[in-house]
GROMACS .gro file of N, CA and C in nm:
model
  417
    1UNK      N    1  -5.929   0.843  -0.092
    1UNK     CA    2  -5.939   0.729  -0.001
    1UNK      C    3  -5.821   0.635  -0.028
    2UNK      N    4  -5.749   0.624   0.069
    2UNK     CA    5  -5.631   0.475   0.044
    2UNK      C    6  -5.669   0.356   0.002
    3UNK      N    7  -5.582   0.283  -0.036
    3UNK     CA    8  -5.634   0.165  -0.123
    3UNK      C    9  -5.690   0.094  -0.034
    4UNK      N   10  -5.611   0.048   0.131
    4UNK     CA   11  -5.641  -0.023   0.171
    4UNK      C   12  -5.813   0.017   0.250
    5UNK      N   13  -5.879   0.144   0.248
    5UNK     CA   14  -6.009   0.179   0.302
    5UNK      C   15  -6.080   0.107   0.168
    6UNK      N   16  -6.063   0.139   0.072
    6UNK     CA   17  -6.153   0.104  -0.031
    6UNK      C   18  -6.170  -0.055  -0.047
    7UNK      N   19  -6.049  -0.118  -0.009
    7UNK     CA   20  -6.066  -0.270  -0.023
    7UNK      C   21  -6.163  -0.319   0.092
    8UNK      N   22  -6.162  -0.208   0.226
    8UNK     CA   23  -6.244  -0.303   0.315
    8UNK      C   24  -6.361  -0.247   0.287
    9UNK      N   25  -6.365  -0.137   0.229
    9UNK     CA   26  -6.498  -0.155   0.249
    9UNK      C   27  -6.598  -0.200   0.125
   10UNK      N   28  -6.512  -0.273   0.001
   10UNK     CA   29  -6.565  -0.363  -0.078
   10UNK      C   30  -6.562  -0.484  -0.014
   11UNK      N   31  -6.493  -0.541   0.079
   11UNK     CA   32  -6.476  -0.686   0.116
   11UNK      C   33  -6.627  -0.636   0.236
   12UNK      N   34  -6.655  -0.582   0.295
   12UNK     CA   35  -6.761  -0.524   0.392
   12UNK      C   36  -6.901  -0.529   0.319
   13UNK      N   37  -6.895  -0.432   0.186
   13UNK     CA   38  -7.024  -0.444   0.127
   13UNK      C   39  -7.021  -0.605   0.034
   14UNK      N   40  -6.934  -0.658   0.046
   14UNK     CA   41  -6.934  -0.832  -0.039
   14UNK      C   42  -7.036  -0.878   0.099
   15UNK      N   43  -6.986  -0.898   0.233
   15UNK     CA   44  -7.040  -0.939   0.319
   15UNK      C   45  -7.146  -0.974   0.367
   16UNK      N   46  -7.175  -0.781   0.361
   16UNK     CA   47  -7.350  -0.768   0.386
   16UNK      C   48  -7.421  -0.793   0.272
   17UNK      N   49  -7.404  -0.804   0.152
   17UNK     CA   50  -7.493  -0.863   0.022
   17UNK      C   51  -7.466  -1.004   0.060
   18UNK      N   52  -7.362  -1.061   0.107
   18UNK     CA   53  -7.405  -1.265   0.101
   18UNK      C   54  -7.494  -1.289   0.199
   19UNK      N   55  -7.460  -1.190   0.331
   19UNK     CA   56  -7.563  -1.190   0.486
   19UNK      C   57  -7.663  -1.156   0.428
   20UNK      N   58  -7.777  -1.076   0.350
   20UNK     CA   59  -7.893  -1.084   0.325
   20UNK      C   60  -7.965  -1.207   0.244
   21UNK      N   61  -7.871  -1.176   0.112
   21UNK     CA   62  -7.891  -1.334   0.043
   21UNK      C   63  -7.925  -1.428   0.074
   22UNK      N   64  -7.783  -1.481   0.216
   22UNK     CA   65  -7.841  -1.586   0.262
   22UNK      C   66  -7.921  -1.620   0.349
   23UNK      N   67  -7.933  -1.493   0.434
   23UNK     CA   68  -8.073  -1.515   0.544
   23UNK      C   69  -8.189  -1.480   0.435
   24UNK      N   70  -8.225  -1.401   0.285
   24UNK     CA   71  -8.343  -1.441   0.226
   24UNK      C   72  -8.367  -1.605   0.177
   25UNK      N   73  -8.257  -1.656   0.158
   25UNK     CA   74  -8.275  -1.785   0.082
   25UNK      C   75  -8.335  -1.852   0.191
   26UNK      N   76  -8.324  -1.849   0.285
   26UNK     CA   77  -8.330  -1.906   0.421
   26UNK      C   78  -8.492  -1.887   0.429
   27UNK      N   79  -8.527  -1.790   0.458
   27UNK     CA   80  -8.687  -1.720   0.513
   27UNK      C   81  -8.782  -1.747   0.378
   28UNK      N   82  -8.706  -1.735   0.260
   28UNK     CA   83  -8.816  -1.739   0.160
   28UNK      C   84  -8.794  -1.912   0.110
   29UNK      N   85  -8.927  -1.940   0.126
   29UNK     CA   86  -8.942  -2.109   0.091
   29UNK      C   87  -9.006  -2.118  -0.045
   30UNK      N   88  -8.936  -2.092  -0.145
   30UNK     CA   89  -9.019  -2.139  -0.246
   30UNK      C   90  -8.906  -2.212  -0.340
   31UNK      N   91  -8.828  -2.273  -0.314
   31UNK     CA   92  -8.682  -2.315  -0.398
   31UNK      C   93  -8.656  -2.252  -0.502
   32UNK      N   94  -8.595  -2.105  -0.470
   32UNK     CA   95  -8.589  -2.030  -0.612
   32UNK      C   96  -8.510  -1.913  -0.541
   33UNK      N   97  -8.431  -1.913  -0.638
   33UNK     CA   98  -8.314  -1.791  -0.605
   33UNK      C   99  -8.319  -1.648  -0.611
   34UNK      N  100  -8.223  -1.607  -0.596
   34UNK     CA  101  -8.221  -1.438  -0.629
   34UNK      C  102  -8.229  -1.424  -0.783
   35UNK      N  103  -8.209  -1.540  -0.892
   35UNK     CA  104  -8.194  -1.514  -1.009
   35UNK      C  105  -8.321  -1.504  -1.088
   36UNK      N  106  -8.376  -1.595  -1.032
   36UNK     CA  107  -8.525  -1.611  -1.058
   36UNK      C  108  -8.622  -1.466  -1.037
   37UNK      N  109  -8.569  -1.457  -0.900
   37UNK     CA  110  -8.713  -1.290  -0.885
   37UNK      C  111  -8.618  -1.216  -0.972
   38UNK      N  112  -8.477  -1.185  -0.983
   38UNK     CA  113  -8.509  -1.082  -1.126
   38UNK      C  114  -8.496  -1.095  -1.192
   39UNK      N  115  -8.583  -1.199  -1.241
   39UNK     CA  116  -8.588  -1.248  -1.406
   39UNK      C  117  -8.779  -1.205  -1.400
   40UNK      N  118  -8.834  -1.266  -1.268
   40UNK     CA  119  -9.015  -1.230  -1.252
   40UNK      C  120  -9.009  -1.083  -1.227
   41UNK      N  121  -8.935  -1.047  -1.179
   41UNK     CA  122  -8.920  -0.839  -1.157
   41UNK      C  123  -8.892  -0.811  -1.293
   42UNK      N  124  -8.831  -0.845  -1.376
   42UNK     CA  125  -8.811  -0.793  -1.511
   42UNK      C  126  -8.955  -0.787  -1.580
   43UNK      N  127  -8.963  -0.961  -1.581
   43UNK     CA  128  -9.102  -0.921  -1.671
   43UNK      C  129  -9.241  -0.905  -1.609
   44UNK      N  130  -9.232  -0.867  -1.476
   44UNK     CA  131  -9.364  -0.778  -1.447
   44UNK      C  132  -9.353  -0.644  -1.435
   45UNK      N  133  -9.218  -0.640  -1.466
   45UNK     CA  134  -9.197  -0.440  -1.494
   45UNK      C  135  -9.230  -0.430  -1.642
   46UNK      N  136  -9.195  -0.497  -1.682
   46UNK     CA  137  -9.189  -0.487  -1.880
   46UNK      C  138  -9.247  -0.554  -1.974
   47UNK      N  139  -9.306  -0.648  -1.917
   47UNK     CA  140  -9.449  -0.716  -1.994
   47UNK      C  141  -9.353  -0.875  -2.034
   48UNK      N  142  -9.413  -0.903  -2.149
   48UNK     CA  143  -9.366  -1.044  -2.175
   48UNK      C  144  -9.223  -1.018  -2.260
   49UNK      N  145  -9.093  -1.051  -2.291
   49UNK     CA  146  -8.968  -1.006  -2.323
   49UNK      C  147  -8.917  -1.171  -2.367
   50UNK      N  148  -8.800  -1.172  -2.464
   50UNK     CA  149  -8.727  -1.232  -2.560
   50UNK      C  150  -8.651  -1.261  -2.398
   51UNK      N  151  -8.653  -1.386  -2.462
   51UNK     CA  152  -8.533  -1.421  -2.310
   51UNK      C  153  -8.371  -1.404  -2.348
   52UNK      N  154  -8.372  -1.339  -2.475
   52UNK     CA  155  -8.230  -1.265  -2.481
   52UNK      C  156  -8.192  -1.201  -2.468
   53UNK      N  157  -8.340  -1.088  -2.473
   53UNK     CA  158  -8.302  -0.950  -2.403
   53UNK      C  159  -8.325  -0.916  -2.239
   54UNK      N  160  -8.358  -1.007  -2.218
   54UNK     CA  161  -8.370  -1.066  -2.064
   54UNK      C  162  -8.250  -1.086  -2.044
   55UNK      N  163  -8.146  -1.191  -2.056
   55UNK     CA  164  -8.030  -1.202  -2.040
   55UNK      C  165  -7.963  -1.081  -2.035
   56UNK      N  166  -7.973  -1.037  -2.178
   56UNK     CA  167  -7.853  -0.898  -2.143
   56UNK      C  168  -7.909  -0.794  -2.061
   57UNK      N  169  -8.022  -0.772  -2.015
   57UNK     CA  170  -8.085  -0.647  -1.927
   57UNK      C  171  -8.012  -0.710  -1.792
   58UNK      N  172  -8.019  -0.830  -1.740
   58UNK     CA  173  -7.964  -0.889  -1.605
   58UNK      C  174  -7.837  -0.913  -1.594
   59UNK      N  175  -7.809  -0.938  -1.708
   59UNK     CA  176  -7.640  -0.960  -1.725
   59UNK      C  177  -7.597  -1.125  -1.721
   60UNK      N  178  -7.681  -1.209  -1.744
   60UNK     CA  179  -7.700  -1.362  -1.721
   60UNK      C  180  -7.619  -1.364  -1.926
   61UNK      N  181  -7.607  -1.503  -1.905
   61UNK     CA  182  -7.566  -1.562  -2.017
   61UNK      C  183  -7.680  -1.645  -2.060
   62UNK      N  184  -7.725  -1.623  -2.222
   62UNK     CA  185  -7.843  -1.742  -2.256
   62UNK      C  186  -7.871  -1.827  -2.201
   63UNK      N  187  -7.772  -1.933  -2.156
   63UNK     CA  188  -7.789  -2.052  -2.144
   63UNK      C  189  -7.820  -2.055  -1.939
   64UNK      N  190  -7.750  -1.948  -1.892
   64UNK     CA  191  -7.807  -1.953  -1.729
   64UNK      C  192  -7.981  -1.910  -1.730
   65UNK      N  193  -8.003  -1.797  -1.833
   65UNK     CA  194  -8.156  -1.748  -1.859
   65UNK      C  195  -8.205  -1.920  -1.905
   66UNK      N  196  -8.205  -1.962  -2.006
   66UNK     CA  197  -8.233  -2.067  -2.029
   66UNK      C  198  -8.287  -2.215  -1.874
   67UNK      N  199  -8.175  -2.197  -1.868
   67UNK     CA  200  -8.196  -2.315  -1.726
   67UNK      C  201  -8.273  -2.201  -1.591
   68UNK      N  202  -8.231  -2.115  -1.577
   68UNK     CA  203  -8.383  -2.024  -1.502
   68UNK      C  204  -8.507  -2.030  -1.547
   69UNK      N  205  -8.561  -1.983  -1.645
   69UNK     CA  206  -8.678  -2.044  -1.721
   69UNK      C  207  -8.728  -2.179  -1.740
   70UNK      N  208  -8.654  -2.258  -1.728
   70UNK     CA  209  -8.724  -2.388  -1.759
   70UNK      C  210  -8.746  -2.383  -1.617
   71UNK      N  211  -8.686  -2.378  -1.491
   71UNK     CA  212  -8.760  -2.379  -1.406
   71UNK      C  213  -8.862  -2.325  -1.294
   72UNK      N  214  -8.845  -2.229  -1.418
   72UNK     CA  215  -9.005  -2.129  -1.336
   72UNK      C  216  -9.129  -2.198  -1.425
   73UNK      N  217  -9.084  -2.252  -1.577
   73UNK     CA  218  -9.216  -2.302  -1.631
   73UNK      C  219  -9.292  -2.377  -1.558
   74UNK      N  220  -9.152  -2.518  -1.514
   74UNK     CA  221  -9.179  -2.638  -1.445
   74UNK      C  222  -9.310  -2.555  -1.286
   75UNK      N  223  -9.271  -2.483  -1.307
   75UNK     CA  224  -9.351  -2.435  -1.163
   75UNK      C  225  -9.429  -2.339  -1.180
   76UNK      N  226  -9.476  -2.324  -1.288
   76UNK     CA  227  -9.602  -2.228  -1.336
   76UNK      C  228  -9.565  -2.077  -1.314
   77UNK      N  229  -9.451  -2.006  -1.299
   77UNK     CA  230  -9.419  -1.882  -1.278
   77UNK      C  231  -9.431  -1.784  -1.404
   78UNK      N  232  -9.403  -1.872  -1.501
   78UNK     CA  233  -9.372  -1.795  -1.638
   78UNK      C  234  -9.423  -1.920  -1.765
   79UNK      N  235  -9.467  -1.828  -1.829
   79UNK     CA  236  -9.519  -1.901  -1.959
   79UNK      C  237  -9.428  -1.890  -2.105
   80UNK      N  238  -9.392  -1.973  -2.136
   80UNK     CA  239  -9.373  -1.927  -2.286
   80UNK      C  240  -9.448  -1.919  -2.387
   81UNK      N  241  -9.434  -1.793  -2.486
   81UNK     CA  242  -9.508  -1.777  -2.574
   81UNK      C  243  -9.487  -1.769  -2.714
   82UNK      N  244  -9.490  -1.802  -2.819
   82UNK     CA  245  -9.468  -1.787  -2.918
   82UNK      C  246  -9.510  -1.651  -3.012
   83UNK      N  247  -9.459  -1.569  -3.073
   83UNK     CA  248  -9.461  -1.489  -3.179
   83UNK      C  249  -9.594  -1.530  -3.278
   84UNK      N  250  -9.701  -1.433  -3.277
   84UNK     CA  251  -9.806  -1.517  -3.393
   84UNK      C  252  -9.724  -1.479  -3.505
   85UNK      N  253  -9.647  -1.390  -3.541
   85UNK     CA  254  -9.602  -1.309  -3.699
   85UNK      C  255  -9.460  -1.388  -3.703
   86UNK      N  256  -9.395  -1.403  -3.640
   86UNK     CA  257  -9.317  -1.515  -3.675
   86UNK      C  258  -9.262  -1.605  -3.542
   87UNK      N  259  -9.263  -1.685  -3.572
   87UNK     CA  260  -9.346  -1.832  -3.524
   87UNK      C  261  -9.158  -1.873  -3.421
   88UNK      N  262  -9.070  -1.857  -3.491
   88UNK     CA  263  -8.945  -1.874  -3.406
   88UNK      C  264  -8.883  -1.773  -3.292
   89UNK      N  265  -8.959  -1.682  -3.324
   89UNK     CA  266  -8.940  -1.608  -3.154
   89UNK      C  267  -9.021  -1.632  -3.056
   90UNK      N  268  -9.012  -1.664  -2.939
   90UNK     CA  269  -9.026  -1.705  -2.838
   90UNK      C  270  -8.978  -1.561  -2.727
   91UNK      N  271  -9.136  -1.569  -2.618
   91UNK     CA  272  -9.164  -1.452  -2.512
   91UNK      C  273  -9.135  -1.547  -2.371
   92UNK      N  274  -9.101  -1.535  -2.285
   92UNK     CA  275  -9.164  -1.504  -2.111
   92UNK      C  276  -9.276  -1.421  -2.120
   93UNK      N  277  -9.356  -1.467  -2.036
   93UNK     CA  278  -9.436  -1.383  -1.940
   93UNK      C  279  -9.452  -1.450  -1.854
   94UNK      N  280  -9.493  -1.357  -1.741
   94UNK     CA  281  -9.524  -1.380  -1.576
   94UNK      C  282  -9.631  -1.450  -1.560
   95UNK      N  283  -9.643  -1.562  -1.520
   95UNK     CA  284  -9.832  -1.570  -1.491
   95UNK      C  285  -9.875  -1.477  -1.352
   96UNK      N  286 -10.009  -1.547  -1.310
   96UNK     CA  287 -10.046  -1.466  -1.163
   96UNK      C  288  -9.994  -1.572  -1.040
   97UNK      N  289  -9.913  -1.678  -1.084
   97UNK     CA  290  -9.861  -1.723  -0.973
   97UNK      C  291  -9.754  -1.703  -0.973
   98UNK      N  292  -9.696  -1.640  -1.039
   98UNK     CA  293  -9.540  -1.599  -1.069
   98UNK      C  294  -9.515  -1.455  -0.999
   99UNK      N  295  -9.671  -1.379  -1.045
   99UNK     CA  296  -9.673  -1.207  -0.967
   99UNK      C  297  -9.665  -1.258  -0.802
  100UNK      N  298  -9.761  -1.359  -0.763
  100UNK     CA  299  -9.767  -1.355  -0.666
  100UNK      C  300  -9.590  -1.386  -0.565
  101UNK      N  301  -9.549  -1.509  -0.643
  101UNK     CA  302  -9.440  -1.518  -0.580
  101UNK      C  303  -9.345  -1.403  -0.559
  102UNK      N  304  -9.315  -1.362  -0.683
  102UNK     CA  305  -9.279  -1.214  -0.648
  102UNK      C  306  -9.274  -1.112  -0.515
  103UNK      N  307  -9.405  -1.121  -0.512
  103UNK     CA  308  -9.488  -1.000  -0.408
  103UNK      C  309  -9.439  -1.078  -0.275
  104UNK      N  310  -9.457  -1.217  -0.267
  104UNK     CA  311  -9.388  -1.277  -0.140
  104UNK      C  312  -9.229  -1.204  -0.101
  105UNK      N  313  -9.191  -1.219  -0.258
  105UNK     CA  314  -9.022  -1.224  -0.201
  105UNK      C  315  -8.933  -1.093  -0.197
  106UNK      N  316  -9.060  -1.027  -0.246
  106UNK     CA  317  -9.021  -0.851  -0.214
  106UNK      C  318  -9.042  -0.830  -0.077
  107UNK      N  319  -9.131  -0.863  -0.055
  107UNK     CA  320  -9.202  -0.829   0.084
  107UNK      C  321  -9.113  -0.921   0.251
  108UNK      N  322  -9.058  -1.012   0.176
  108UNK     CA  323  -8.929  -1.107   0.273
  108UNK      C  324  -8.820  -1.047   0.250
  109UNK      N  325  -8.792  -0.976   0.175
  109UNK     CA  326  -8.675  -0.907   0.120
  109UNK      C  327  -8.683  -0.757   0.201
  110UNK      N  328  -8.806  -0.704   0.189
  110UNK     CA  329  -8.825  -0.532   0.250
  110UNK      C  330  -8.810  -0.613   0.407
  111UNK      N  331  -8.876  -0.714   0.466
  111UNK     CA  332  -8.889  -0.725   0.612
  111UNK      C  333  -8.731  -0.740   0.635
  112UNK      N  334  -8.626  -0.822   0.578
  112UNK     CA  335  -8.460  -0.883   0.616
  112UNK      C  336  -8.407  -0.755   0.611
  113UNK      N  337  -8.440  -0.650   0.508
  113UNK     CA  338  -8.351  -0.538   0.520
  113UNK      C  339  -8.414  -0.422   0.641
  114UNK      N  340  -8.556  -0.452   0.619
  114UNK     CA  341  -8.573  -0.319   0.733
  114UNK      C  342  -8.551  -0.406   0.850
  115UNK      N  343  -8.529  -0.516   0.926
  115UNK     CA  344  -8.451  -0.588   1.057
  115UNK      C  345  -8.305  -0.534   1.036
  116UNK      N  346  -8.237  -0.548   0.921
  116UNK     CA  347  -8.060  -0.491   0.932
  116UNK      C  348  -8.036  -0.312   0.960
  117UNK      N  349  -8.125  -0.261   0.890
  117UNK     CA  350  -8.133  -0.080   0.897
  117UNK      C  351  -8.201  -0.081   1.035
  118UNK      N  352  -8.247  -0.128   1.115
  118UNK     CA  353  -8.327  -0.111   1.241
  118UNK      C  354  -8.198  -0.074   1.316
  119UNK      N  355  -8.065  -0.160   1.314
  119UNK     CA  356  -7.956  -0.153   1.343
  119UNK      C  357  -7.896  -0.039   1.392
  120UNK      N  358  -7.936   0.104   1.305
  120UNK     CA  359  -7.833   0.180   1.264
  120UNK      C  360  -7.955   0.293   1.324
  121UNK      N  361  -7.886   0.399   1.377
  121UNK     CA  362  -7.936   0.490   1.424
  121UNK      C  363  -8.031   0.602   1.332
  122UNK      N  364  -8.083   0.662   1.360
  122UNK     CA  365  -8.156   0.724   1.237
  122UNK      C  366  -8.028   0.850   1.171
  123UNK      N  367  -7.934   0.858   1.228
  123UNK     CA  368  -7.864   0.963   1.163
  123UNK      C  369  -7.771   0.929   1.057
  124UNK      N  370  -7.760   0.778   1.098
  124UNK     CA  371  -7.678   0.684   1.017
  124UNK      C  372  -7.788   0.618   0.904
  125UNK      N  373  -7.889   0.594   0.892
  125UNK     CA  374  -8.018   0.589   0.847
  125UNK      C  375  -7.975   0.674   0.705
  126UNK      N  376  -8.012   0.827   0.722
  126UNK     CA  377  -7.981   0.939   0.659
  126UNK      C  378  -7.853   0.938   0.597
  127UNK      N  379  -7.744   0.939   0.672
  127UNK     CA  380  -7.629   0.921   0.612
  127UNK      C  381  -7.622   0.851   0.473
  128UNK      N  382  -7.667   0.662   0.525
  128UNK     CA  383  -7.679   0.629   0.425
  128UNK      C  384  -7.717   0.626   0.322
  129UNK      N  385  -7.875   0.679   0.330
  129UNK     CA  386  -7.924   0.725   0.221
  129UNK      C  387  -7.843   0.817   0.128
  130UNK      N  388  -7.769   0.908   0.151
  130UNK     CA  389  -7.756   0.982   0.109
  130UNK      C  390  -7.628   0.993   0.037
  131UNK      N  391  -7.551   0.880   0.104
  131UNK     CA  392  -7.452   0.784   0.016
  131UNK      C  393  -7.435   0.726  -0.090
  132UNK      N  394  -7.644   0.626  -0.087
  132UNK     CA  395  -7.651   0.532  -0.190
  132UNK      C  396  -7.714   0.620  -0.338
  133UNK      N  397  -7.761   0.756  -0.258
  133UNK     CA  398  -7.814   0.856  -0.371
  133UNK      C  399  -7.689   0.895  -0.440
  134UNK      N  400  -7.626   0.894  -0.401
  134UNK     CA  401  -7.484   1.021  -0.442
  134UNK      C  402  -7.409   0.867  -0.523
  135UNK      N  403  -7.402   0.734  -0.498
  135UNK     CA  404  -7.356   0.643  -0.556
  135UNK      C  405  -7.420   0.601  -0.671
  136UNK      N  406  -7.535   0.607  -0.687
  136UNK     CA  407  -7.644   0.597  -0.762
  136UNK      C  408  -7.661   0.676  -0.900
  137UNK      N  409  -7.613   0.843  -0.854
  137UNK     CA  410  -7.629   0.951  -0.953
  137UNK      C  411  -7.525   0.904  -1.103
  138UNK      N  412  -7.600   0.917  -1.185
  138UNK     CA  413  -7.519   0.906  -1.330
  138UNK      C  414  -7.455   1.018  -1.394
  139UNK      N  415  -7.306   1.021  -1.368
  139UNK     CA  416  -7.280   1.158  -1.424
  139UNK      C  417  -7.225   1.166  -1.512
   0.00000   0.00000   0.00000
């Protein structure tokens, strides 16, 4: 592929990731970002987690995990917990208003993308799939 195909079609897929983003930020009303659900997708996949190893699983820096967390506490999403065996480590966990928000913003998230794929013909549908599989594969 020439350089210049590959640049558009990174400047293309930059595009359509800010166009969803920002029509989710838009539709989902709960003042909370894309950083936030996968920080609540992390730890309702993986139970309650060190918010350091939270950081490095997302790729955030302590201190952005840090200021994310304080404001899911402020809003009952996530609890902190303390270590009974030693007392200076400190957990996240999800509460059930935190799952729930979640489940909102998956579900605003599956409706924005299946409105953009409605777009595209079913052969192009397939295509893609079969793009993001083949992009996906770890070799």
């Amino acid at each position: 592929m020439e350089e210049q195909n590959i640049f558009e079609l990174i400047h293309n897929m930059d595009n359509f990731t800010n166009k969803l983003i920002i029509q989710w930020n838009k539709s989902f009303n709960e003042d909370l970002g894309v950083s936030h659900v996968l920080v609540l997708s992390h730890l309702h996949q993986n139970g309650k987690s060190r918010p350091s190893d939270i950081a490095k699983k997302l790729g955030f820096t302590p201190p952005t995990l840090s200021y994310l967390s304080d404001k899911m506490v402020a809003k009952e999403l996530v609890v902190r917990m303390v270590d009974e065996a030693d007392r200076r480590i400190i957990y996240l966990n999800i509460t059930d208003k935190g799952a729930e928000v979640l489940g909102r913003a998956i579900l605003e998230g599956q409706k924005l993308r299946k409105n953009l794929f409605q777009k595209l013909s079913e052969e192009d549908r397939e295509q893609l799939v079969r793009i993001f599989e083949k992009m996906n594969r770890e070799d």
